[in-house]
CSV table of N, CA, C and O in Angstrom, one decimal:
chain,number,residue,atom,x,y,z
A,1,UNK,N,0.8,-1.2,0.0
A,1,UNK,CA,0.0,0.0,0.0
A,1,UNK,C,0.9,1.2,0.0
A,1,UNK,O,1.9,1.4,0.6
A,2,UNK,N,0.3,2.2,-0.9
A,2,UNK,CA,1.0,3.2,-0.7
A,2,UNK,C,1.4,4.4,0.1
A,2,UNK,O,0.4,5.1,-0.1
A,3,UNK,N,2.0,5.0,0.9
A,3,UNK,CA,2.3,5.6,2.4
A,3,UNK,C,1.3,7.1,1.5
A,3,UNK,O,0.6,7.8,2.3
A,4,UNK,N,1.4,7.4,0.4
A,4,UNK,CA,0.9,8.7,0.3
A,4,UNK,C,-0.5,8.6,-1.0
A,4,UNK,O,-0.5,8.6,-2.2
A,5,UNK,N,-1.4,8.6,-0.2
A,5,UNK,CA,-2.5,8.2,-1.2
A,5,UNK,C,-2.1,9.5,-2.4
A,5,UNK,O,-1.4,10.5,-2.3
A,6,UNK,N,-3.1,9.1,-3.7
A,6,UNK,CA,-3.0,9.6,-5.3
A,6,UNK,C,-4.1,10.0,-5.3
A,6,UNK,O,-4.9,9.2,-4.8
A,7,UNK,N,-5.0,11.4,-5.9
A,7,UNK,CA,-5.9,11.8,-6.2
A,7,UNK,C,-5.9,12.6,-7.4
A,7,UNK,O,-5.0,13.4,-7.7
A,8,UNK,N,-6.7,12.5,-8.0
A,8,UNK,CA,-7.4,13.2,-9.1
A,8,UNK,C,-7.1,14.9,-8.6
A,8,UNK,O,-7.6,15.4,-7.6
A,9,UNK,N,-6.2,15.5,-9.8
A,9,UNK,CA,-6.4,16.8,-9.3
A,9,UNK,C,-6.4,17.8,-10.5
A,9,UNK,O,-6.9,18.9,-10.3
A,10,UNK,N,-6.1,17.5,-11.8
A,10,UNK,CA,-6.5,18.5,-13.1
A,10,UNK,C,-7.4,17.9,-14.0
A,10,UNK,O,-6.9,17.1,-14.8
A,11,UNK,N,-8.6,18.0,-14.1
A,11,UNK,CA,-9.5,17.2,-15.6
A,11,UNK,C,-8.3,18.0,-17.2
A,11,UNK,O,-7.7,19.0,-17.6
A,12,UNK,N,-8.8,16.3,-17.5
A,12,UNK,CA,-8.1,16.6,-18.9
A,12,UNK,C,-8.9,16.0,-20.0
A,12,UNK,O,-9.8,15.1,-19.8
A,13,UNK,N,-8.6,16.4,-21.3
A,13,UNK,CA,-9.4,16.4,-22.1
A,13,UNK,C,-8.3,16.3,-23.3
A,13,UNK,O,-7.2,16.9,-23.1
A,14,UNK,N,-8.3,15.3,-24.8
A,14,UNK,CA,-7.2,15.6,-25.8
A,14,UNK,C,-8.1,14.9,-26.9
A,14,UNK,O,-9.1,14.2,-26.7
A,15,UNK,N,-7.7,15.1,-27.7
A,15,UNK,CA,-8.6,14.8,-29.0
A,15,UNK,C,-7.5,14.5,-30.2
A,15,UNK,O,-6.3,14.7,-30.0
A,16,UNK,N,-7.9,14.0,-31.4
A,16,UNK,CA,-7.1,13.9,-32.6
A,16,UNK,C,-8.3,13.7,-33.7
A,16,UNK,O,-9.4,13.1,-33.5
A,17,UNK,N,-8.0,14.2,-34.5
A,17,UNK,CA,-8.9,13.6,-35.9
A,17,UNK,C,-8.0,13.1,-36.9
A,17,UNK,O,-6.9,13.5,-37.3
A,18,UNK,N,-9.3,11.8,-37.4
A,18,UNK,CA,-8.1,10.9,-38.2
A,18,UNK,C,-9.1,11.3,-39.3
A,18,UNK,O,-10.3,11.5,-39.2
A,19,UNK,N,-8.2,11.2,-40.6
A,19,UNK,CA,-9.0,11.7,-41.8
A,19,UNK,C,-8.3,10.5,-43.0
A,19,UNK,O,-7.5,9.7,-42.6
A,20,UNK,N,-8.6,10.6,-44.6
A,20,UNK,CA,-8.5,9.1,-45.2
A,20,UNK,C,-6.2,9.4,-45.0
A,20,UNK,O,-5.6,8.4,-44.9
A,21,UNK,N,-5.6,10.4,-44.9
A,21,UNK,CA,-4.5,10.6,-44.7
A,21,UNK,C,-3.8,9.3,-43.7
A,21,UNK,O,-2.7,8.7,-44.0
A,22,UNK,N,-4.5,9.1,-42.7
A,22,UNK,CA,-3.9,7.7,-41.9
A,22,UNK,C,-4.0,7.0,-43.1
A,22,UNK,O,-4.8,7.2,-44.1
A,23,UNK,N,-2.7,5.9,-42.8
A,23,UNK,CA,-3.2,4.7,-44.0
A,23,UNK,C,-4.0,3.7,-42.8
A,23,UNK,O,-4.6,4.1,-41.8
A,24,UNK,N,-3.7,2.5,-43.3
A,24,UNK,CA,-4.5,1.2,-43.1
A,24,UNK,C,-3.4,1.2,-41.2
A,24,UNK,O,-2.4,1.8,-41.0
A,25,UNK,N,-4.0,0.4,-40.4
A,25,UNK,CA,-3.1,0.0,-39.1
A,25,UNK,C,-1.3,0.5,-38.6
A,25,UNK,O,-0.4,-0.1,-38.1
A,26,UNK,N,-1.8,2.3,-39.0
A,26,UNK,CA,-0.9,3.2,-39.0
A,26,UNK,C,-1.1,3.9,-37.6
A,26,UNK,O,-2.2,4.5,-37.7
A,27,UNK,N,-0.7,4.0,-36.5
A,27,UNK,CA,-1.3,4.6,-35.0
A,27,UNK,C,-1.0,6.0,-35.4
A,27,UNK,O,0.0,6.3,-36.1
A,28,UNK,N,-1.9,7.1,-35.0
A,28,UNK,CA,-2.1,8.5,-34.9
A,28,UNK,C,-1.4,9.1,-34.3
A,28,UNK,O,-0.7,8.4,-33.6
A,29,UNK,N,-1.3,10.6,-34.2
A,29,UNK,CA,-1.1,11.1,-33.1
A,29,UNK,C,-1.4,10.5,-31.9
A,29,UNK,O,-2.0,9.5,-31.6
A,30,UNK,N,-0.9,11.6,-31.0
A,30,UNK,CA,-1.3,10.7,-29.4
A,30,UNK,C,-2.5,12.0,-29.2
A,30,UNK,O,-2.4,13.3,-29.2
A,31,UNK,N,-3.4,11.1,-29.0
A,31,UNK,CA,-4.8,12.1,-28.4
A,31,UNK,C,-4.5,12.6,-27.0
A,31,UNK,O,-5.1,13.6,-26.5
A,32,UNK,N,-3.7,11.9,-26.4
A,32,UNK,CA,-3.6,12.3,-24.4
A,32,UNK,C,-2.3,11.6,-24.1
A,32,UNK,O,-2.1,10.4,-24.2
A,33,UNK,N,-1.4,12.6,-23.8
A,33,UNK,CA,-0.2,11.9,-23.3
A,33,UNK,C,0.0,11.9,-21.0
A,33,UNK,O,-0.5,12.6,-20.1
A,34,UNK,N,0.7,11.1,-21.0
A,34,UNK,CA,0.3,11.0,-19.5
A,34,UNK,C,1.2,11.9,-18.8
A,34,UNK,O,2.2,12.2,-19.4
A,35,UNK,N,1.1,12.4,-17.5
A,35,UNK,CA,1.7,13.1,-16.8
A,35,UNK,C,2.9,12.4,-15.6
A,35,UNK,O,2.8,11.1,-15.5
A,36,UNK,N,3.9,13.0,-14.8
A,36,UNK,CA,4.8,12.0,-14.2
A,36,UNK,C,4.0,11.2,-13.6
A,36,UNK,O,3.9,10.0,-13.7
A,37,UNK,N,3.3,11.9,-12.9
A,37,UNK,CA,2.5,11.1,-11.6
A,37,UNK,C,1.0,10.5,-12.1
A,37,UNK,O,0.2,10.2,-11.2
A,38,UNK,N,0.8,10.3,-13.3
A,38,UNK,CA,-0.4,9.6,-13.8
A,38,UNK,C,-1.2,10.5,-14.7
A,38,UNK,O,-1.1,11.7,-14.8
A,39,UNK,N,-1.9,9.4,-15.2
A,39,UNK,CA,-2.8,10.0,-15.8
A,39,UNK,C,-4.3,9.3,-16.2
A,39,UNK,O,-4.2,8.8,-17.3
A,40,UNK,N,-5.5,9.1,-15.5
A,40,UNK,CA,-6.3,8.1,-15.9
A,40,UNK,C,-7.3,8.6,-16.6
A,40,UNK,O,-7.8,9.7,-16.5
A,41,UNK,N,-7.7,7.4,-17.5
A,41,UNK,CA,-8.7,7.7,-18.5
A,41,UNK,C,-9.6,7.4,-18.2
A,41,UNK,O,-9.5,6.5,-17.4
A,42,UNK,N,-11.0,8.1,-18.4
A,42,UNK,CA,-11.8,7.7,-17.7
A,42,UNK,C,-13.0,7.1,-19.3
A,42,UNK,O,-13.6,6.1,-19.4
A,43,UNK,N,-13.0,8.2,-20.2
A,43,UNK,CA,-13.6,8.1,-21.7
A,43,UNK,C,-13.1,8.2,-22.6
A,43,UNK,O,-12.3,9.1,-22.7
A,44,UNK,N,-13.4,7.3,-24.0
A,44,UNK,CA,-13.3,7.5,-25.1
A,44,UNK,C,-14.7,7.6,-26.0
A,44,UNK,O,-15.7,6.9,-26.0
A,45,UNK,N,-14.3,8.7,-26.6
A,45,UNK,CA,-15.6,8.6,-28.0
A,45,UNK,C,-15.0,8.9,-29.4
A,45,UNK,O,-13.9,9.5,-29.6
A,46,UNK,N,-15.7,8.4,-30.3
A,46,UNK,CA,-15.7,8.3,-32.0
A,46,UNK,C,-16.6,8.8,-32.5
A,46,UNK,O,-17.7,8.4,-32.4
A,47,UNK,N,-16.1,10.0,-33.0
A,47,UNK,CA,-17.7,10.6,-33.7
A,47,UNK,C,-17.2,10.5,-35.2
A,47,UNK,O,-16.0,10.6,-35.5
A,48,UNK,N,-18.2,10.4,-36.3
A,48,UNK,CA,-17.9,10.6,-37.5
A,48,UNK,C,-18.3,12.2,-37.7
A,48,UNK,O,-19.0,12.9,-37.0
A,49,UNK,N,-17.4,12.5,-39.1
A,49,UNK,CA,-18.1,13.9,-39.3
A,49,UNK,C,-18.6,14.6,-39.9
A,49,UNK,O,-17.9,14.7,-40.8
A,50,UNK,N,-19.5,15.5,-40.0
A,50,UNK,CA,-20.7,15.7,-40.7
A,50,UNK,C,-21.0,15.7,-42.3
A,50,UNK,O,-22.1,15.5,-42.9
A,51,UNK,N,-20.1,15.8,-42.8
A,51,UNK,CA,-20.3,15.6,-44.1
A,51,UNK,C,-19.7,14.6,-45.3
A,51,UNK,O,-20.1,14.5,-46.5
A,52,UNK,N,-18.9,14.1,-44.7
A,52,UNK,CA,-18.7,12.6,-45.7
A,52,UNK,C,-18.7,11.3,-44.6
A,52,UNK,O,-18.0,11.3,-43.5
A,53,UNK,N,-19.7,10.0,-45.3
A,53,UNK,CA,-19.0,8.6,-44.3
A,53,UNK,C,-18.2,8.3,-44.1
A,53,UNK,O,-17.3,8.5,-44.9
A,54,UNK,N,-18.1,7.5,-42.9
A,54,UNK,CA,-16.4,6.6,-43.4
A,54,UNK,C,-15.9,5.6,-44.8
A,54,UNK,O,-14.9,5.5,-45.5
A,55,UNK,N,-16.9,5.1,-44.8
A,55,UNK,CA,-16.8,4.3,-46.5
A,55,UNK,C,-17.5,3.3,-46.2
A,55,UNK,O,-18.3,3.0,-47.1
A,56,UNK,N,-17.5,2.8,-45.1
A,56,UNK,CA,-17.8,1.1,-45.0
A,56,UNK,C,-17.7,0.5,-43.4
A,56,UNK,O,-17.8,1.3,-42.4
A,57,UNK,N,-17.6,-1.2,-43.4
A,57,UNK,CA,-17.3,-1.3,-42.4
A,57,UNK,C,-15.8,-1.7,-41.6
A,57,UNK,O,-15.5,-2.9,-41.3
A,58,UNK,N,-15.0,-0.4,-41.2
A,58,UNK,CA,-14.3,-0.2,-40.2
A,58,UNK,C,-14.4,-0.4,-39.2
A,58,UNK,O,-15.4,-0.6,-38.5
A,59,UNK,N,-12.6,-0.4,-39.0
A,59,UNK,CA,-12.7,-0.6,-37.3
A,59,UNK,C,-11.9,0.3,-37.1
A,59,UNK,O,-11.2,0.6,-38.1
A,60,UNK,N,-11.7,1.0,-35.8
A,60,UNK,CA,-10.8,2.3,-35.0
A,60,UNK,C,-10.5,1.3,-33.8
A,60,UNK,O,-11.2,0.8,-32.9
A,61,UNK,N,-9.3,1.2,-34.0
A,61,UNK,CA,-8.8,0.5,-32.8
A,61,UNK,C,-7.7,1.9,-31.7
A,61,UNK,O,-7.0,2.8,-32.0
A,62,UNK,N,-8.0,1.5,-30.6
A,62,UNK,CA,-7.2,2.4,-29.0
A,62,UNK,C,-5.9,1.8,-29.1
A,62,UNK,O,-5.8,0.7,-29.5
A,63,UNK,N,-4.8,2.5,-28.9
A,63,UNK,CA,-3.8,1.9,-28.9
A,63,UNK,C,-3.2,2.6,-27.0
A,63,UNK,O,-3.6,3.6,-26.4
A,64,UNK,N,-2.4,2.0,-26.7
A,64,UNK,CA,-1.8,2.5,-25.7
A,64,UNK,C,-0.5,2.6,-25.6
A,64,UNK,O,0.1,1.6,-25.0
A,65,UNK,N,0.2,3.8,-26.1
A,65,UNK,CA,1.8,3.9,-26.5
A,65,UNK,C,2.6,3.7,-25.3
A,65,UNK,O,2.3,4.1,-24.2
A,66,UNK,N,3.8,2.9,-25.7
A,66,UNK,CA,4.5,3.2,-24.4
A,66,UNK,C,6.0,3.9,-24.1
A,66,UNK,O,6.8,3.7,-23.2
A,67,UNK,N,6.1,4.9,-25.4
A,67,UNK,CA,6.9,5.6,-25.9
A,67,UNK,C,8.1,4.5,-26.9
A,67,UNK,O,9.3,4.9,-27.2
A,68,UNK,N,7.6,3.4,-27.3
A,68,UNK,CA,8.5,2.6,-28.2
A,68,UNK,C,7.3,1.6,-28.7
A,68,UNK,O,7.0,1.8,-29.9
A,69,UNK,N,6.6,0.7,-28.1
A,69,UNK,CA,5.2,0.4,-29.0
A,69,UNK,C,4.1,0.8,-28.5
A,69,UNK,O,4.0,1.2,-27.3
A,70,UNK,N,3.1,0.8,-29.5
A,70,UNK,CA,0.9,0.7,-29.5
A,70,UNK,C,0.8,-0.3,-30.0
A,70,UNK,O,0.7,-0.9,-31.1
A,71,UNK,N,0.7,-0.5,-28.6
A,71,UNK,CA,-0.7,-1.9,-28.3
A,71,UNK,C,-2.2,-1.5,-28.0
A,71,UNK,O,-2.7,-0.7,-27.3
A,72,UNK,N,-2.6,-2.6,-28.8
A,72,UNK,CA,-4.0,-2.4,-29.1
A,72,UNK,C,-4.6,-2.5,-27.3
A,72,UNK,O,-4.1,-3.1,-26.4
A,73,UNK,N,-5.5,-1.9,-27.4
A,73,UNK,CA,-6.7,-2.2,-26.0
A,73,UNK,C,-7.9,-2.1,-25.9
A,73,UNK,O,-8.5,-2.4,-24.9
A,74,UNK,N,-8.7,-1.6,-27.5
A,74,UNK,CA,-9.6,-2.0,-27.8
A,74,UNK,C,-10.0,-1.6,-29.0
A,74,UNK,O,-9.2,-0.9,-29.8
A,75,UNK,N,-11.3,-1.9,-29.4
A,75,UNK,CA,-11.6,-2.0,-30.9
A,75,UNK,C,-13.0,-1.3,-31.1
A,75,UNK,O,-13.7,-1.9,-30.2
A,76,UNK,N,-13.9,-0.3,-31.8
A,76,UNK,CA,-14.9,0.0,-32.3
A,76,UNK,C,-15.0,0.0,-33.8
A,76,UNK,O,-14.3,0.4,-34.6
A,77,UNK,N,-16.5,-0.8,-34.0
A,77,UNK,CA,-16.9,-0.8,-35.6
A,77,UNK,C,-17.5,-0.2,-35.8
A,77,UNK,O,-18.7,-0.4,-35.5
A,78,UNK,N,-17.2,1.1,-36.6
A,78,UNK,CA,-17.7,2.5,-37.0
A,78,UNK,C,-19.2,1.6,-37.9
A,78,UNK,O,-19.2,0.5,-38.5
A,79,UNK,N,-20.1,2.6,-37.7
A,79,UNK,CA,-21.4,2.4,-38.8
A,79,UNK,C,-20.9,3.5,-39.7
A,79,UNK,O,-20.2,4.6,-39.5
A,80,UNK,N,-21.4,2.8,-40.9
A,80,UNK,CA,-21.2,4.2,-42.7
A,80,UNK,C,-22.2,5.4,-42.0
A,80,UNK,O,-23.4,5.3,-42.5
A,81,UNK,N,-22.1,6.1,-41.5
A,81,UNK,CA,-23.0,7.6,-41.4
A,81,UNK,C,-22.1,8.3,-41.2
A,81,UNK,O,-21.0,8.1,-40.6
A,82,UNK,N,-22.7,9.7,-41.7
A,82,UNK,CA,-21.9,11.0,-41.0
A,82,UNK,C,-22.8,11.3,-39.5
A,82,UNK,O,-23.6,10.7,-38.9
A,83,UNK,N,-22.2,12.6,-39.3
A,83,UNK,CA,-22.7,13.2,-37.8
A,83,UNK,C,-23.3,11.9,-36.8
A,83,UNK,O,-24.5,11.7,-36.5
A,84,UNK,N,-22.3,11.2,-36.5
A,84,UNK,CA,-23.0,10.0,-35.4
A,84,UNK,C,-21.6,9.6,-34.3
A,84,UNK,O,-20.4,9.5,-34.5
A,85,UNK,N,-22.3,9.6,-33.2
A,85,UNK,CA,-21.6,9.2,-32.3
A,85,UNK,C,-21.0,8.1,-32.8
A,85,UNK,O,-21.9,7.8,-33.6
A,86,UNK,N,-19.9,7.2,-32.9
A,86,UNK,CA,-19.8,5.6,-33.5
A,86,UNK,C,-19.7,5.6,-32.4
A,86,UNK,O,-20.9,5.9,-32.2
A,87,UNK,N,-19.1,5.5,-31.0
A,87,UNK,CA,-18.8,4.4,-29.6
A,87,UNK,C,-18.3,5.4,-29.1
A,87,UNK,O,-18.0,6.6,-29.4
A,88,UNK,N,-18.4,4.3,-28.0
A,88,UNK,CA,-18.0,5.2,-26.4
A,88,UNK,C,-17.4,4.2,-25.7
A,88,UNK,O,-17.9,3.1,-25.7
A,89,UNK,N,-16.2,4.2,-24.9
A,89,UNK,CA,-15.4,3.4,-24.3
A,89,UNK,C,-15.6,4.3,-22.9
A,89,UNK,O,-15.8,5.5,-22.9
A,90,UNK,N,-15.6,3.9,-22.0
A,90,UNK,CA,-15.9,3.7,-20.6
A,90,UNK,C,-14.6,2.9,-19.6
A,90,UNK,O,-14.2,1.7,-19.8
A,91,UNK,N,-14.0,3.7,-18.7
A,91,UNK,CA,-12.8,2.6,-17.9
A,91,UNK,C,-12.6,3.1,-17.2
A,91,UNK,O,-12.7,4.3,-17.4
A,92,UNK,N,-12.3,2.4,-15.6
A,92,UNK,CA,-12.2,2.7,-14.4
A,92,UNK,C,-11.1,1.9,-14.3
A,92,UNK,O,-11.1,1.3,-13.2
A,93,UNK,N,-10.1,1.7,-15.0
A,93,UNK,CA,-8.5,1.3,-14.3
A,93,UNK,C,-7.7,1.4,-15.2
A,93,UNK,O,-6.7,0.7,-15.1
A,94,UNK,N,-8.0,2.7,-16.7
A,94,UNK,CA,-7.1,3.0,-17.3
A,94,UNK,C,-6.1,4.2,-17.2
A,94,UNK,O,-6.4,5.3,-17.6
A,95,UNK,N,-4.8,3.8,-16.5
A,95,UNK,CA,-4.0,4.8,-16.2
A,95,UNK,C,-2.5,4.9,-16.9
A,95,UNK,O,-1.5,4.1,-16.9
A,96,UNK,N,-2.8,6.4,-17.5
A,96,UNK,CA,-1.2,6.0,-18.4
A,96,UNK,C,-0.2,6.6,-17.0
A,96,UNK,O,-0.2,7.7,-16.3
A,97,UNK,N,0.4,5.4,-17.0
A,97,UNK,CA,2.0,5.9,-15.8
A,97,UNK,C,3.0,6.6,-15.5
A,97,UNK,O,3.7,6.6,-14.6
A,98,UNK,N,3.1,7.5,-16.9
A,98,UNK,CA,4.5,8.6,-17.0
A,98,UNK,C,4.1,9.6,-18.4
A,98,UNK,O,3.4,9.2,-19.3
A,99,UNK,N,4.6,10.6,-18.2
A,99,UNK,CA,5.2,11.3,-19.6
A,99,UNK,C,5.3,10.6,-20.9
A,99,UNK,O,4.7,11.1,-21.9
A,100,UNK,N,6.0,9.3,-21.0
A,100,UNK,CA,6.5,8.6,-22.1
A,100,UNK,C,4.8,7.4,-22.6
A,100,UNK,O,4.8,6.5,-23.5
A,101,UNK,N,3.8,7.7,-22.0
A,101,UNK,CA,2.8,6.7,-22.5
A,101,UNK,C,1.5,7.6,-23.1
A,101,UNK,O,1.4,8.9,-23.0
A,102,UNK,N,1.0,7.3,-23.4
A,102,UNK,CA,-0.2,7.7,-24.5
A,102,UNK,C,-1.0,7.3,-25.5
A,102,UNK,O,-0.8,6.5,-26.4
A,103,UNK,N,-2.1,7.9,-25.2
A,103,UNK,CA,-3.4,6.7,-26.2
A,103,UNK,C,-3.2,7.2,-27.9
A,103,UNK,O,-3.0,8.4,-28.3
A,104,UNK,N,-3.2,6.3,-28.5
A,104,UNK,CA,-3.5,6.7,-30.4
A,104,UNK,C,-4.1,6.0,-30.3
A,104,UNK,O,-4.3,5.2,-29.4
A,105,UNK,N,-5.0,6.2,-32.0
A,105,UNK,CA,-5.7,5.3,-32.8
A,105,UNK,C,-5.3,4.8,-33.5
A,105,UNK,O,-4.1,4.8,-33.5
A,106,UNK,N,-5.9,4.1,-34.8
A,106,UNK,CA,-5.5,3.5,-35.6
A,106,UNK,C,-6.8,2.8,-36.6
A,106,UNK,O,-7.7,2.3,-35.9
A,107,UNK,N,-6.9,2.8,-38.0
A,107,UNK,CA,-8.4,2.7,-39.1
A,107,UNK,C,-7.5,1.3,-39.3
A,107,UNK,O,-6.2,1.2,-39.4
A,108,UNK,N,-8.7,0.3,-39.4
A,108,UNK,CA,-8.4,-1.1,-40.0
A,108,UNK,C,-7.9,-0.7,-41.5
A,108,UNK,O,-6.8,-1.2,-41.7
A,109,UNK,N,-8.7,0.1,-42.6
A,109,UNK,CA,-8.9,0.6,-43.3
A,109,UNK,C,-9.1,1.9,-43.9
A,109,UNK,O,-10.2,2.5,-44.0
A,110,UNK,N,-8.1,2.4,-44.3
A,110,UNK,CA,-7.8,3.8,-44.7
A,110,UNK,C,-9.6,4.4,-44.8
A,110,UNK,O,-10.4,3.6,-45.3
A,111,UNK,N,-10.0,5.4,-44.4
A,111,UNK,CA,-11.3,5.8,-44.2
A,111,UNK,C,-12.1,6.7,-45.5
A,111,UNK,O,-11.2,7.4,-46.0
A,112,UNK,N,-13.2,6.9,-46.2
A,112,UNK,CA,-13.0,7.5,-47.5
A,112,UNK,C,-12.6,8.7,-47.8
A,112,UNK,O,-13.0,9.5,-47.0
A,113,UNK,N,-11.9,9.2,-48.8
A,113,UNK,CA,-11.8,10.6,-49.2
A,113,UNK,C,-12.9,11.5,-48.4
A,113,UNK,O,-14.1,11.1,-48.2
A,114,UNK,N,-12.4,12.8,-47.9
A,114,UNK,CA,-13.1,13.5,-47.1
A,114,UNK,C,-14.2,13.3,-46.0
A,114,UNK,O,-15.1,14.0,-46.1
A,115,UNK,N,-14.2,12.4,-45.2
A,115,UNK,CA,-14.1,11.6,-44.2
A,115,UNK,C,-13.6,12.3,-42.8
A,115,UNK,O,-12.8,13.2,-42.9
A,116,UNK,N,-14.2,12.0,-41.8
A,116,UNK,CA,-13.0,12.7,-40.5
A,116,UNK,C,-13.8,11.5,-39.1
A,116,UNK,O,-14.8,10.8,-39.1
A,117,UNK,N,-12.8,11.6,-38.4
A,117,UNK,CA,-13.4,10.7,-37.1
A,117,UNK,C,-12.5,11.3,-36.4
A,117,UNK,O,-11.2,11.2,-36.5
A,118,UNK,N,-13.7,12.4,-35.1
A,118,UNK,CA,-13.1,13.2,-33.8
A,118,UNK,C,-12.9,12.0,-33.3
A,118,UNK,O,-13.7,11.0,-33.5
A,119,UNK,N,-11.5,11.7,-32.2
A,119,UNK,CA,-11.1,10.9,-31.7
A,119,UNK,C,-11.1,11.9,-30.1
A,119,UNK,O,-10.3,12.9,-30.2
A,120,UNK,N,-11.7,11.7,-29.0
A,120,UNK,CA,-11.6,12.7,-27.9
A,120,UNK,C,-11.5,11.0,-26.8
A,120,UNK,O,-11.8,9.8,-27.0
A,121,UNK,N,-10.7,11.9,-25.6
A,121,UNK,CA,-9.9,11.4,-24.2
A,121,UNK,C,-10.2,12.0,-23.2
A,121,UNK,O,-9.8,13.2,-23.0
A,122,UNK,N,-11.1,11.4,-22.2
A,122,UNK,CA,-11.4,12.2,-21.0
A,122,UNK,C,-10.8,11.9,-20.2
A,122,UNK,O,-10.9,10.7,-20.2
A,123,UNK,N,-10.1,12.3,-19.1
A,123,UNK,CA,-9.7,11.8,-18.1
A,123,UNK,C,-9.3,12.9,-16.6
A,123,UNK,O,-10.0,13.7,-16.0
A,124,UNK,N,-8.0,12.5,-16.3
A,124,UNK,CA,-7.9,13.7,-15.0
A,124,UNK,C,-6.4,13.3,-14.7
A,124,UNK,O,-6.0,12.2,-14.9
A,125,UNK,N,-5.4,14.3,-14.2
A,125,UNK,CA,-3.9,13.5,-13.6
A,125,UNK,C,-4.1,13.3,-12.7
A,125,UNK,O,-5.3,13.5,-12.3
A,126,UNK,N,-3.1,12.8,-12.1
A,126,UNK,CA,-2.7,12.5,-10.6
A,126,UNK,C,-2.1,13.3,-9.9
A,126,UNK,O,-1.6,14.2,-10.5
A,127,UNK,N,-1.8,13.2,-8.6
A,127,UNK,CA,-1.2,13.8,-7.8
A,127,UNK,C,-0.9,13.1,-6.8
A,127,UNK,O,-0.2,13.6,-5.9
């Protein structure tokens, strides 16, 4: 146990948008990079956007950097619409551990010409 309990002390928020520019199981920018003393995730969402679909059926995979590989930690299958929430990820014990970790994404499938998928990270650091 730890002598000095850890609390939630700045909400954070980070986003990326992936557009047909990702190729195929290429990881993104980092939507949310973690802080020394933590960083936990609390949400993820996928929205398509408003004016062109993704093409088809896709997947957006979470990746969890650890400043040398992304590994996968989970998967959403986008529906063909614009303006739609695609998924919502939910977690109560995801915490990036340092500076050097961070969430990306990644399209099974390059996504169609003028296309966009808001990629947003909710969470909070530590202290």
């Amino acid at each position: 146990m730890a002598s000095t309990p850890t609390f939630a002390s700045t909400p954070r928020y980070g986003s990326v948008q992936i557009t047909s520019a990702l190729t195929a199981n290429t990881a993104s920018a980092s939507a949310m990079a973690g802080v020394a003393a933590g960083t936990r995730v609390r949400e993820i969402r996928i929205c398509s956007g408003a004016t062109t679909a993704p093409g088809g059926t896709y997947k957006v995979k979470v990746h969890v950097y650890d400043g040398t590989n992304a590994r996968i930690i989970d998967v959403i299958t986008l529906a063909n619409s614009t303006d739609t929430l695609q998924g919502t990820l939910a977690y109560s014990n995801l915490i990036l551990p340092s500076t050097s970790h961070a969430i990306q994404f990644s399209v099974s499938t390059a996504i169609a010409s003028g296309a966009t998928l808001d990629c947003t990270v909710m969470g909070e650091d530590l202290t």
